[in-house]
mmCIF file of C-alpha atoms in Angstrom:
data_model
loop_
_atom_site.group_PDB
_atom_site.id
_atom_site.type_symbol
_atom_site.label_atom_id
_atom_site.label_comp_id
_atom_site.label_asym_id
_atom_site.label_seq_id
_atom_site.Cartn_x
_atom_site.Cartn_y
_atom_site.Cartn_z
ATOM 1 C CA MET D 3 108.456 116.767 -92.758
ATOM 2 C CA PRO D 4 110.106 114.180 -90.560
ATOM 3 C CA ASN D 5 107.955 111.322 -89.265
ATOM 4 C CA ASN D 6 108.307 111.082 -85.762
ATOM 5 C CA LYS D 7 105.407 108.325 -84.841
ATOM 6 C CA GLY D 8 107.907 105.424 -84.658
ATOM 7 C CA SER D 9 110.078 107.435 -82.247
ATOM 8 C CA SER D 10 107.050 108.506 -80.306
ATOM 9 C CA LYS D 11 105.981 104.958 -79.980
ATOM 10 C CA ASN D 12 109.412 103.630 -78.970
ATOM 11 C CA THR D 13 109.511 106.659 -76.246
ATOM 12 C CA LEU D 14 105.839 105.616 -74.950
ATOM 13 C CA SER D 15 107.016 101.765 -74.959
ATOM 14 C CA GLN D 16 110.242 102.333 -73.275
ATOM 15 C CA LYS D 17 108.459 104.799 -70.644
ATOM 16 C CA ALA D 18 105.772 102.047 -69.925
ATOM 17 C CA LYS D 19 108.658 99.584 -69.457
ATOM 18 C CA HIS D 20 110.320 101.823 -67.146
ATOM 19 C CA GLU D 21 107.223 102.385 -65.015
ATOM 20 C CA THR D 22 106.509 98.740 -64.667
ATOM 21 C CA TRP D 23 110.011 97.700 -63.716
ATOM 22 C CA GLU D 24 109.868 100.396 -60.871
ATOM 23 C CA TRP D 25 106.372 98.992 -59.958
ATOM 24 C CA ILE D 26 108.004 95.730 -59.669
ATOM 25 C CA LYS D 27 110.962 97.136 -57.990
ATOM 26 C CA ALA D 28 108.711 98.768 -55.455
ATOM 27 C CA ILE D 29 106.776 95.560 -54.839
ATOM 28 C CA VAL D 30 109.769 93.261 -54.271
ATOM 29 C CA ILE D 31 111.481 96.090 -51.863
ATOM 30 C CA ALA D 32 107.940 96.108 -49.702
ATOM 31 C CA ILE D 33 107.927 92.439 -49.651
ATOM 32 C CA LEU D 34 111.471 92.340 -48.479
ATOM 33 C CA ILE D 35 110.593 94.777 -45.778
ATOM 34 C CA VAL D 36 107.088 93.811 -44.770
ATOM 35 C CA ILE D 37 108.130 89.755 -44.538
ATOM 36 C CA PRO D 38 110.871 90.367 -41.901
ATOM 37 C CA VAL D 39 108.546 92.830 -40.350
ATOM 38 C CA LYS D 40 105.899 90.309 -40.552
ATOM 39 C CA LEU D 41 107.961 87.393 -38.884
ATOM 40 C CA PHE D 42 109.849 89.192 -36.557
ATOM 41 C CA VAL D 43 108.577 92.571 -35.182
ATOM 42 C CA LEU D 44 105.049 93.173 -36.209
ATOM 43 C CA ASP D 45 102.716 90.527 -36.704
ATOM 44 C CA THR D 46 98.831 91.048 -38.235
ATOM 45 C CA MET D 47 96.156 88.829 -38.137
ATOM 46 C CA ILE D 48 92.454 88.587 -39.014
ATOM 47 C CA VAL D 49 90.178 86.973 -36.402
ATOM 48 C CA PRO D 50 87.937 84.135 -38.000
ATOM 49 C CA THR D 51 85.935 83.267 -35.054
ATOM 50 C CA GLY D 52 83.666 84.741 -32.121
ATOM 51 C CA SER D 53 85.816 83.036 -29.337
ATOM 52 C CA MET D 54 86.628 86.565 -28.007
ATOM 53 C CA ILE D 55 83.402 88.456 -28.468
ATOM 54 C CA PRO D 56 82.972 91.365 -26.883
ATOM 55 C CA THR D 57 86.189 92.085 -26.928
ATOM 56 C CA ILE D 58 87.222 91.146 -30.318
ATOM 57 C CA MET D 59 84.728 90.403 -33.125
ATOM 58 C CA PRO D 60 84.884 88.268 -36.218
ATOM 59 C CA GLY D 61 86.576 89.682 -38.981
ATOM 60 C CA ASP D 62 88.617 92.183 -36.912
ATOM 61 C CA ARG D 63 92.255 92.709 -38.157
ATOM 62 C CA LEU D 64 94.802 93.041 -35.346
ATOM 63 C CA PHE D 65 98.479 94.221 -35.488
ATOM 64 C CA VAL D 66 100.382 92.224 -32.988
ATOM 65 C CA ASP D 67 104.093 93.557 -31.003
ATOM 66 C CA GLN D 68 106.027 90.495 -31.243
ATOM 67 C CA VAL D 69 108.938 92.138 -29.273
ATOM 68 C CA SER D 70 107.664 93.712 -26.205
ATOM 69 C CA TRP D 71 106.514 90.617 -24.150
ATOM 70 C CA HIS D 72 110.160 89.325 -24.425
ATOM 71 C CA TYR D 73 111.321 91.969 -22.129
ATOM 72 C CA ASN D 74 108.306 92.678 -20.205
ATOM 73 C CA ASP D 75 106.546 89.894 -18.334
ATOM 74 C CA LEU D 76 103.341 89.045 -19.412
ATOM 75 C CA LYS D 77 100.216 89.237 -16.888
ATOM 76 C CA LEU D 78 97.497 87.022 -16.141
ATOM 77 C CA GLY D 79 94.841 88.682 -18.178
ATOM 78 C CA ASP D 80 96.515 89.928 -20.957
ATOM 79 C CA ILE D 81 95.461 89.351 -24.411
ATOM 80 C CA ILE D 82 98.016 87.032 -26.441
ATOM 81 C CA VAL D 83 98.422 85.742 -29.894
ATOM 82 C CA PHE D 84 100.070 82.253 -30.229
ATOM 83 C CA TRP D 85 100.513 79.502 -32.565
ATOM 84 C CA THR D 86 98.409 76.368 -32.001
ATOM 85 C CA PRO D 87 100.547 73.421 -30.299
ATOM 86 C CA PHE D 88 98.410 71.533 -33.199
ATOM 87 C CA ILE D 89 97.457 71.578 -36.722
ATOM 88 C CA ASP D 90 94.075 72.843 -36.987
ATOM 89 C CA LYS D 91 92.727 72.094 -40.478
ATOM 90 C CA SER D 92 89.386 73.971 -40.591
ATOM 91 C CA SER D 93 90.937 77.017 -39.342
ATOM 92 C CA LEU D 94 93.620 77.017 -41.894
ATOM 93 C CA ALA D 95 90.582 76.526 -44.439
ATOM 94 C CA MET D 96 89.397 80.205 -43.280
ATOM 95 C CA LEU D 97 92.681 82.041 -44.144
ATOM 96 C CA GLY D 98 92.643 84.349 -46.688
ATOM 97 C CA PRO D 99 95.483 84.260 -49.305
ATOM 98 C CA PHE D 100 97.664 86.801 -47.805
ATOM 99 C CA ASP D 101 97.370 84.902 -44.256
ATOM 100 C CA GLN D 102 97.881 82.106 -46.084
ATOM 101 C CA PHE D 103 101.182 83.159 -47.789
ATOM 102 C CA MET D 104 102.349 84.309 -44.406
ATOM 103 C CA ASN D 105 101.149 81.437 -42.617
ATOM 104 C CA ASP D 106 103.382 79.340 -45.071
ATOM 105 C CA LEU D 107 106.571 81.483 -44.034
ATOM 106 C CA SER D 108 106.215 80.802 -40.379
ATOM 107 C CA PRO D 109 108.770 78.815 -38.691
ATOM 108 C CA ASP D 110 109.357 75.094 -38.907
ATOM 109 C CA HIS D 111 108.125 73.924 -35.509
ATOM 110 C CA VAL D 112 104.489 75.644 -36.233
ATOM 111 C CA ASN D 113 104.528 75.131 -39.855
ATOM 112 C CA GLY D 114 100.652 74.311 -40.659
ATOM 113 C CA HIS D 115 99.580 75.588 -37.150
ATOM 114 C CA VAL D 116 97.398 78.893 -37.148
ATOM 115 C CA GLU D 117 97.418 81.663 -35.045
ATOM 116 C CA TYR D 118 95.150 81.816 -32.171
ATOM 117 C CA VAL D 119 94.113 84.998 -29.827
ATOM 118 C CA LYS D 120 92.885 84.487 -26.335
ATOM 119 C CA ARG D 121 93.472 85.648 -22.617
ATOM 120 C CA LEU D 122 96.244 84.306 -20.617
ATOM 121 C CA ILE D 123 94.989 82.363 -17.631
ATOM 122 C CA GLY D 124 97.896 80.823 -16.383
ATOM 123 C CA VAL D 125 101.921 80.016 -16.756
ATOM 124 C CA GLY D 126 104.100 77.349 -15.855
ATOM 125 C CA GLY D 127 104.167 76.355 -12.084
ATOM 126 C CA ASP D 128 100.461 77.953 -11.708
ATOM 127 C CA THR D 129 97.450 76.025 -10.438
ATOM 128 C CA ILE D 130 94.189 76.761 -11.875
ATOM 129 C CA LYS D 131 90.655 76.197 -10.767
ATOM 130 C CA LEU D 132 87.226 77.409 -11.499
ATOM 131 C CA VAL D 133 84.926 78.677 -8.418
ATOM 132 C CA PRO D 134 81.393 79.322 -8.455
ATOM 133 C CA ALA D 135 80.853 83.159 -9.452
ATOM 134 C CA PRO D 136 78.258 85.038 -6.992
ATOM 135 C CA GLY D 137 75.430 86.019 -8.315
ATOM 136 C CA HIS D 138 76.071 84.029 -11.558
ATOM 137 C CA PRO D 139 74.761 80.661 -10.643
ATOM 138 C CA TYR D 140 75.860 78.920 -14.295
ATOM 139 C CA PHE D 141 79.212 80.711 -14.369
ATOM 140 C CA TYR D 142 82.695 80.648 -12.582
ATOM 141 C CA ASN D 143 85.484 82.928 -11.802
ATOM 142 C CA VAL D 144 89.055 81.594 -12.420
ATOM 143 C CA GLU D 145 91.151 81.070 -9.465
ATOM 144 C CA VAL D 146 95.035 81.069 -9.978
ATOM 145 C CA ASN D 147 97.273 80.002 -7.121
ATOM 146 C CA GLY D 148 94.438 80.566 -4.453
ATOM 147 C CA LYS D 149 93.092 83.854 -5.544
ATOM 148 C CA ILE D 150 91.307 85.487 -8.536
ATOM 149 C CA PRO D 151 93.727 87.634 -10.369
ATOM 150 C CA ASN D 152 92.481 91.481 -10.396
ATOM 151 C CA ALA D 153 92.619 91.282 -14.405
ATOM 152 C CA LEU D 154 90.038 88.406 -14.306
ATOM 153 C CA LYS D 155 87.878 89.287 -11.528
ATOM 154 C CA ASP D 156 85.053 90.402 -13.897
ATOM 155 C CA ARG D 157 85.628 87.179 -16.416
ATOM 156 C CA LEU D 158 82.843 84.606 -16.197
ATOM 157 C CA TYR D 159 83.922 81.386 -17.479
ATOM 158 C CA SER D 160 81.704 78.169 -17.990
ATOM 159 C CA LYS D 161 83.043 74.907 -16.594
ATOM 160 C CA VAL D 162 83.588 72.648 -19.310
ATOM 161 C CA GLY D 163 86.364 70.289 -20.657
ATOM 162 C CA ILE D 164 88.976 69.497 -18.263
ATOM 163 C CA PHE D 165 87.455 71.392 -15.347
ATOM 164 C CA GLN D 166 84.636 68.901 -16.053
ATOM 165 C CA ASN D 167 86.296 65.627 -16.631
ATOM 166 C CA LYS D 168 90.195 65.185 -15.812
ATOM 167 C CA ASP D 169 90.528 62.854 -18.414
ATOM 168 C CA TYR D 170 88.860 65.027 -20.996
ATOM 169 C CA TYR D 171 92.376 65.349 -22.676
ATOM 170 C CA ASP D 172 93.339 61.932 -22.963
ATOM 171 C CA GLU D 173 89.669 61.528 -24.239
ATOM 172 C CA LEU D 174 89.969 64.202 -27.346
ATOM 173 C CA ALA D 175 93.685 62.503 -27.968
ATOM 174 C CA HIS D 176 91.974 59.085 -28.250
ATOM 175 C CA PRO D 177 88.370 58.992 -28.904
ATOM 176 C CA GLN D 178 87.994 55.768 -29.848
ATOM 177 C CA ASN D 179 88.224 54.488 -26.107
ATOM 178 C CA TYR D 180 85.898 56.600 -25.082
ATOM 179 C CA ILE D 181 83.053 55.520 -27.167
ATOM 180 C CA GLY D 182 80.315 55.665 -24.320
ATOM 181 C CA SER D 183 81.149 59.012 -23.741
ATOM 182 C CA PRO D 184 78.482 61.821 -23.743
ATOM 183 C CA ASP D 185 80.900 63.935 -25.707
ATOM 184 C CA TYR D 186 82.102 61.066 -28.360
ATOM 185 C CA GLN D 187 80.866 62.745 -31.645
ATOM 186 C CA PHE D 188 82.244 66.309 -30.376
ATOM 187 C CA LEU D 189 85.701 64.602 -29.155
ATOM 188 C CA LEU D 190 85.926 62.615 -32.533
ATOM 189 C CA TYR D 191 85.115 65.383 -35.223
ATOM 190 C CA TYR D 192 87.806 67.615 -33.283
ATOM 191 C CA ASN D 193 90.077 64.929 -33.117
ATOM 192 C CA GLN D 194 89.965 64.143 -36.730
ATOM 193 C CA ASP D 195 90.307 68.225 -37.525
ATOM 194 C CA MET D 196 93.419 68.479 -35.768
ATOM 195 C CA ASP D 197 96.562 66.834 -35.194
ATOM 196 C CA TYR D 198 96.140 66.717 -31.522
ATOM 197 C CA THR D 199 96.953 62.788 -30.762
ATOM 198 C CA ALA D 200 100.404 63.051 -32.296
ATOM 199 C CA TYR D 201 100.999 66.427 -29.613
ATOM 200 C CA TYR D 202 99.363 64.833 -26.782
ATOM 201 C CA ASP D 203 101.035 61.717 -27.063
ATOM 202 C CA SER D 204 104.448 63.474 -27.410
ATOM 203 C CA VAL D 205 104.345 65.456 -24.107
ATOM 204 C CA TYR D 206 101.533 65.056 -21.741
ATOM 205 C CA LYS D 207 102.450 61.280 -20.569
ATOM 206 C CA LYS D 208 105.595 62.775 -19.338
ATOM 207 C CA TRP D 209 104.065 65.057 -16.810
ATOM 208 C CA GLY D 210 102.373 62.647 -14.748
ATOM 209 C CA ASN D 211 99.344 64.446 -12.451
ATOM 210 C CA TYR D 212 98.884 67.770 -14.498
ATOM 211 C CA VAL D 213 95.485 67.683 -13.356
ATOM 212 C CA THR D 214 94.089 66.795 -9.539
ATOM 213 C CA GLU D 215 90.500 66.152 -8.093
ATOM 214 C CA ASP D 216 89.723 66.411 -4.765
ATOM 215 C CA ALA D 217 86.815 64.492 -2.616
ATOM 216 C CA SER D 218 84.127 66.924 -3.798
ATOM 217 C CA GLY D 219 84.957 66.642 -7.362
ATOM 218 C CA ASN D 220 86.746 70.077 -7.591
ATOM 219 C CA ILE D 221 89.496 70.220 -10.542
ATOM 220 C CA THR D 222 92.772 71.766 -10.348
ATOM 221 C CA VAL D 223 94.833 72.065 -13.309
ATOM 222 C CA HIS D 224 98.512 72.440 -12.738
ATOM 223 C CA VAL D 225 100.635 74.256 -15.719
ATOM 224 C CA PRO D 226 103.462 72.420 -16.587
ATOM 225 C CA LYS D 227 106.913 74.604 -16.663
ATOM 226 C CA GLY D 228 107.350 76.073 -20.233
ATOM 227 C CA TYR D 229 103.744 75.908 -21.341
ATOM 228 C CA PHE D 230 100.942 78.250 -20.559
ATOM 229 C CA PHE D 231 96.771 78.047 -20.393
ATOM 230 C CA ALA D 232 94.651 80.327 -22.090
ATOM 231 C CA MET D 233 91.231 81.059 -22.550
ATOM 232 C CA GLY D 234 88.398 83.206 -24.447
ATOM 233 C CA ASP D 235 86.052 85.660 -23.132
ATOM 234 C CA ASN D 236 83.273 84.061 -25.086
ATOM 235 C CA THR D 237 83.085 81.499 -22.785
ATOM 236 C CA THR D 238 80.409 79.331 -24.211
ATOM 237 C CA ASP D 239 81.852 79.223 -27.542
ATOM 238 C CA SER D 240 85.521 79.091 -27.106
ATOM 239 C CA PHE D 241 87.783 76.504 -28.124
ATOM 240 C CA ASP D 242 90.580 77.024 -25.861
ATOM 241 C CA SER D 243 92.784 75.140 -23.055
ATOM 242 C CA ARG D 244 89.673 73.803 -21.396
ATOM 243 C CA TYR D 245 89.364 71.600 -24.228
ATOM 244 C CA TRP D 246 92.835 70.711 -25.902
ATOM 245 C CA GLY D 247 95.295 72.126 -23.164
ATOM 246 C CA PHE D 248 98.646 73.673 -22.756
ATOM 247 C CA VAL D 249 100.681 75.583 -25.284
ATOM 248 C CA PRO D 250 104.555 75.762 -25.210
ATOM 249 C CA MET D 251 105.995 79.387 -24.528
ATOM 250 C CA GLY D 252 107.719 78.723 -27.712
ATOM 251 C CA ASN D 253 104.605 79.255 -29.560
ATOM 252 C CA MET D 254 103.742 82.697 -28.032
ATOM 253 C CA ILE D 255 103.651 85.367 -30.972
ATOM 254 C CA GLY D 256 102.927 88.506 -28.709
ATOM 255 C CA THR D 257 100.293 90.871 -27.821
ATOM 256 C CA PRO D 258 97.760 92.582 -29.878
ATOM 257 C CA PHE D 259 98.035 96.324 -29.879
ATOM 258 C CA LEU D 260 95.785 97.510 -32.516
ATOM 259 C CA ARG D 261 92.864 97.106 -34.329
ATOM 260 C CA ILE D 262 92.889 98.238 -37.918
ATOM 261 C CA TRP D 263 89.698 96.712 -39.354
ATOM 262 C CA PRO D 264 87.146 97.411 -39.429
ATOM 263 C CA LEU D 265 87.389 101.118 -39.494
ATOM 264 C CA ASN D 266 84.839 101.955 -37.360
ATOM 265 C CA ARG D 267 86.395 99.670 -34.601
ATOM 266 C CA PHE D 268 89.835 101.119 -35.294
ATOM 267 C CA GLY D 269 91.495 101.717 -32.420
ATOM 268 C CA VAL D 270 94.003 100.612 -29.240
ATOM 269 C CA MET D 271 93.330 97.100 -27.780
ATOM 270 C CA LYS D 272 92.369 97.182 -24.197
#
């Protein structure tokens, strides 16, 4: 009787090798498809903080359309995703392995930066100020070019950062010059946590008076051409343009349109 054990083992070994090779090819093909899509068409991000509560919760994973905003004008009040104009060390540390890997593939000019999700408040040429919100003594509505945008009429904001102190961006960039500031420890912490000084020194000084203050102490922010201003919905717990200023339009990624996780919150973004 012929002994087929050896040939059976060889057949099984060849089958295992074939299946392994097929899996490797499938993974490589998936990566070759996913990476270009991720970089140029459809981004995915996980939100690590509560700056957009209740609209977006910590741990939500979003799909972001990177294409449409190039052809359809963004509207004030739109939720947007963008690269920070500075390196944010603490946010980088929050990224999971997949998001860290994709972050490493980002364009050179934002390498080491992270994705933020906020609401668009103003674009180049706009003037922004906070006005008292009727019935809400401690909160404010945002006024853009002399009126409250329809999409922002129900949004309330805290008067902090640049709206409270016209020198705030300079203080954040150079806290050593403002040791007497009541925010000194906050300024020092965030200055060390992000590469803000280099960004500030490279662009802010060329703009001149991007912030003005009237005789009553009301502050107006003037958004420079080619930049935008963004704030979070969770106004008392959002690190946004009130604190660190303007973002280059070249850092815009797109608009989130679908929440894919957690499953009990799966659905189209509004």
